[in-house]
Amino acid sequence: MFKGIRIAVALVSAAMLILVAGCGGSEQGAAKPGDKIVLGFSQIGAESEWRTANSESIKASAKEAGIDLKFSDAQQKQENQIKAIRSFIQQKVDVIAFSPVVETGWDAVLQEAKAAGIPVILTDRAIKMSSGNAEDYYVTFMGSDFVEEGRRAANWLVGFMKKDNEPVNIVELQGTVGSAPAIDRKNGFEEILKGHSNYKVIKSQTGDFTRAKGKEVMESFLKSAKAEGQKIDVLFAHNDDMAIGAIQAIEEAGLKPGKDIIIVSIDGVKGAFEAMIAGKLNCTVECSPLLGAQLMEAIKDLKAGKTLNKRIVTKEGVFPADVAAKELPNRKY
Ligand code: GYE
């Protein structure tokens, strides 16, 4: 009996669907053939050169691909990202993409996107769900392997310093607390240093991925190291912008960045290449922000019914100061 009713309901619904389609899909939210794909993108903010290049890449690639982009800047606040995603759901966009400022706290809003049937793409940073499998809430995650970047920074450092027995004192400027790149870069760096017990991270604090905070925290590292009679040999900064801010602090303290303190950072932005050419930065580990073209391609594939790889990893390299002048003209961000 129930089965009979269910079949009848299904038949009526199917007939209604055909009717709606026959009317040219004038109903709100229904896509007409030839309609542009609508993408809602929630960006973290504009905290670094990397982020600015990432936003430009997404905007330019959407335009080129003929995708209608709704772009929202969260000013580094998770609550703003959640608001933006909710508004995309309300607007019934075709796809939602976002770069999550921190790893946790996305459960509710991603459940809402899933319930609304809107596919979600993660760009740049990863998430963790408090319950369930994060992979069930996004179609693909494209971006760099941050653990590997941390390993690359440490491997370069050990090779460059060539110190097996003498102590090497490192200070670390971490990225945004709770963000995937800060957590992973720290872990990757420490993993390599475990095999080199003379290398010690003596101070580690967040500089929130910005130049201003990088400078401020480096000033306090220099002050407290002096008070404690410690020598800082190395700075490891989770991004170039914080390293560039720290370079100013080091110079203001009367020291030579790149010589008195060896500096390795991550991203590979033009500002880092310029600092290397000026002899103030020793190495940058590449992390490409140019994810736009890849994102638009994935959206088109998704709309064409293709299944996407759950993980798309960006390919990148390591650039020490001695190749900086040759490489700078090739840099695209
Ligand atoms: O390294 C930093 C930016 O998530 C990989 O965010 C990105 C990081 C990048 O602010 O400069």
Short mmCIF file of C-alpha atoms in Angstrom, two decimals, residues 191-316:
data_model
loop_
_atom_site.label_atom_id
_atom_site.label_comp_id
_atom_site.label_asym_id
_atom_site.label_seq_id
_atom_site.Cartn_x
_atom_site.Cartn_y
_atom_site.Cartn_z
CA GLU A 191 60.38 16.08 11.65
CA ILE A 192 63.67 16.74 9.84
CA LEU A 193 65.32 18.45 12.81
CA LYS A 194 64.65 15.38 14.98
CA GLY A 195 67.59 13.79 13.20
CA HIS A 196 69.85 16.78 14.06
CA SER A 197 69.80 17.23 17.83
CA ASN A 198 72.16 20.25 17.76
CA TYR A 199 69.40 22.27 16.02
CA LYS A 200 66.96 23.72 18.56
CA VAL A 201 63.88 25.90 18.14
CA ILE A 202 64.43 28.22 21.12
CA LYS A 203 61.45 30.53 20.52
CA SER A 204 58.28 30.05 18.51
CA GLN A 205 55.29 32.35 18.22
CA THR A 206 52.62 33.31 15.72
CA GLY A 207 53.03 36.33 13.46
CA ASP A 208 49.66 35.62 11.79
CA PHE A 209 51.24 35.52 8.30
CA THR A 210 51.57 39.35 8.17
CA ARG A 211 54.60 41.64 7.82
CA ALA A 212 53.53 43.88 10.71
CA LYS A 213 53.20 41.00 13.19
CA GLY A 214 56.33 39.32 11.85
CA LYS A 215 58.26 42.46 12.66
CA GLU A 216 56.65 42.89 16.07
CA VAL A 217 57.29 39.30 17.17
CA MET A 218 60.87 39.32 15.85
CA GLU A 219 61.53 42.46 17.91
CA SER A 220 60.39 40.64 21.03
CA PHE A 221 62.47 37.54 20.12
CA LEU A 222 65.58 39.73 19.78
CA LYS A 223 64.91 41.51 23.05
CA SER A 224 64.29 38.41 25.12
CA ALA A 225 67.20 36.51 23.55
CA LYS A 226 69.47 39.41 24.50
CA ALA A 227 68.13 39.49 28.04
CA GLU A 228 68.62 35.74 28.37
CA GLY A 229 72.10 35.87 26.83
CA GLN A 230 71.09 33.62 23.90
CA LYS A 231 72.32 33.92 20.34
CA ILE A 232 69.79 33.59 17.52
CA ASP A 233 71.44 31.83 14.56
CA VAL A 234 68.43 31.17 12.35
CA LEU A 235 64.93 32.44 11.65
CA PHE A 236 62.39 30.05 10.16
CA ALA A 237 59.29 32.01 9.05
CA HIS A 238 56.17 30.18 7.88
CA ASN A 239 55.78 32.74 5.11
CA ASP A 240 57.85 35.34 3.25
CA ASP A 241 55.85 38.32 4.50
CA MET A 242 56.67 37.59 8.15
CA ALA A 243 60.34 37.11 7.16
CA ILE A 244 60.32 40.49 5.40
CA GLY A 245 58.82 42.13 8.51
CA ALA A 246 61.43 40.38 10.68
CA ILE A 247 64.25 41.58 8.41
CA GLN A 248 63.31 45.15 9.34
CA ALA A 249 63.36 44.29 13.05
CA ILE A 250 66.78 42.63 12.70
CA GLU A 251 68.20 45.66 10.89
CA GLU A 252 66.74 48.05 13.47
CA ALA A 253 68.47 45.98 16.16
CA GLY A 254 71.79 46.67 14.39
CA LEU A 255 72.24 43.15 12.99
CA LYS A 256 72.62 41.92 9.41
CA PRO A 257 69.72 39.74 8.23
CA GLY A 258 70.95 36.93 5.97
CA LYS A 259 74.40 37.02 7.64
CA ASP A 260 74.17 37.41 11.42
CA ILE A 261 70.87 35.57 11.31
CA ILE A 262 70.24 33.05 8.51
CA ILE A 263 66.65 33.26 7.25
CA VAL A 264 64.52 30.66 5.49
CA SER A 265 60.85 31.22 4.69
CA ILE A 266 58.07 29.83 2.54
CA ASP A 267 55.96 31.06 -0.45
CA GLY A 268 58.43 32.35 -3.05
CA VAL A 269 56.78 35.74 -3.63
CA LYS A 270 58.62 38.45 -5.57
CA GLY A 271 59.36 40.34 -2.34
CA ALA A 272 61.35 37.31 -1.13
CA PHE A 273 63.40 37.18 -4.34
CA GLU A 274 64.18 40.88 -3.99
CA ALA A 275 65.24 40.34 -0.35
CA MET A 276 67.49 37.45 -1.45
CA ILE A 277 69.09 39.57 -4.18
CA ALA A 278 69.74 42.24 -1.51
CA GLY A 279 71.45 39.54 0.58
CA LYS A 280 68.92 39.74 3.42
CA LEU A 281 67.09 36.43 2.98
CA ASN A 282 68.82 33.09 2.40
CA CYS A 283 66.16 30.79 0.98
CA THR A 284 62.48 30.60 0.08
CA VAL A 285 60.54 27.38 -0.35
CA GLU A 286 57.97 27.72 -3.09
CA CYS A 287 54.23 27.54 -2.41
CA SER A 288 52.23 28.52 -5.45
CA PRO A 289 49.13 30.71 -5.03
CA LEU A 290 48.22 30.38 -8.72
CA LEU A 291 45.33 28.00 -8.16
CA GLY A 292 42.73 29.84 -10.27
CA ALA A 293 43.05 28.00 -13.59
CA GLN A 294 43.04 24.61 -11.85
CA LEU A 295 39.96 25.58 -9.85
CA MET A 296 37.96 26.66 -12.91
CA GLU A 297 38.95 23.50 -14.75
CA ALA A 298 37.78 21.38 -11.82
CA ILE A 299 34.45 23.24 -11.73
CA LYS A 300 33.89 22.67 -15.43
CA ASP A 301 34.76 18.97 -15.05
CA LEU A 302 32.38 18.71 -12.13
CA LYS A 303 29.57 20.30 -14.11
CA ALA A 304 30.29 17.90 -16.98
CA GLY A 305 29.65 15.04 -14.56
CA LYS A 306 33.27 13.95 -14.13
CA THR A 307 34.54 12.65 -10.80
CA LEU A 308 37.41 14.74 -9.43
CA ASN A 309 40.47 13.46 -7.61
CA LYS A 310 39.97 14.07 -3.89
CA ARG A 311 43.42 15.65 -3.65
CA ILE A 312 45.22 17.78 -6.25
CA VAL A 313 48.75 18.66 -5.04
CA THR A 314 50.59 21.70 -6.42
CA LYS A 315 54.11 21.09 -7.73
CA GLU A 316 56.77 23.43 -6.36
#
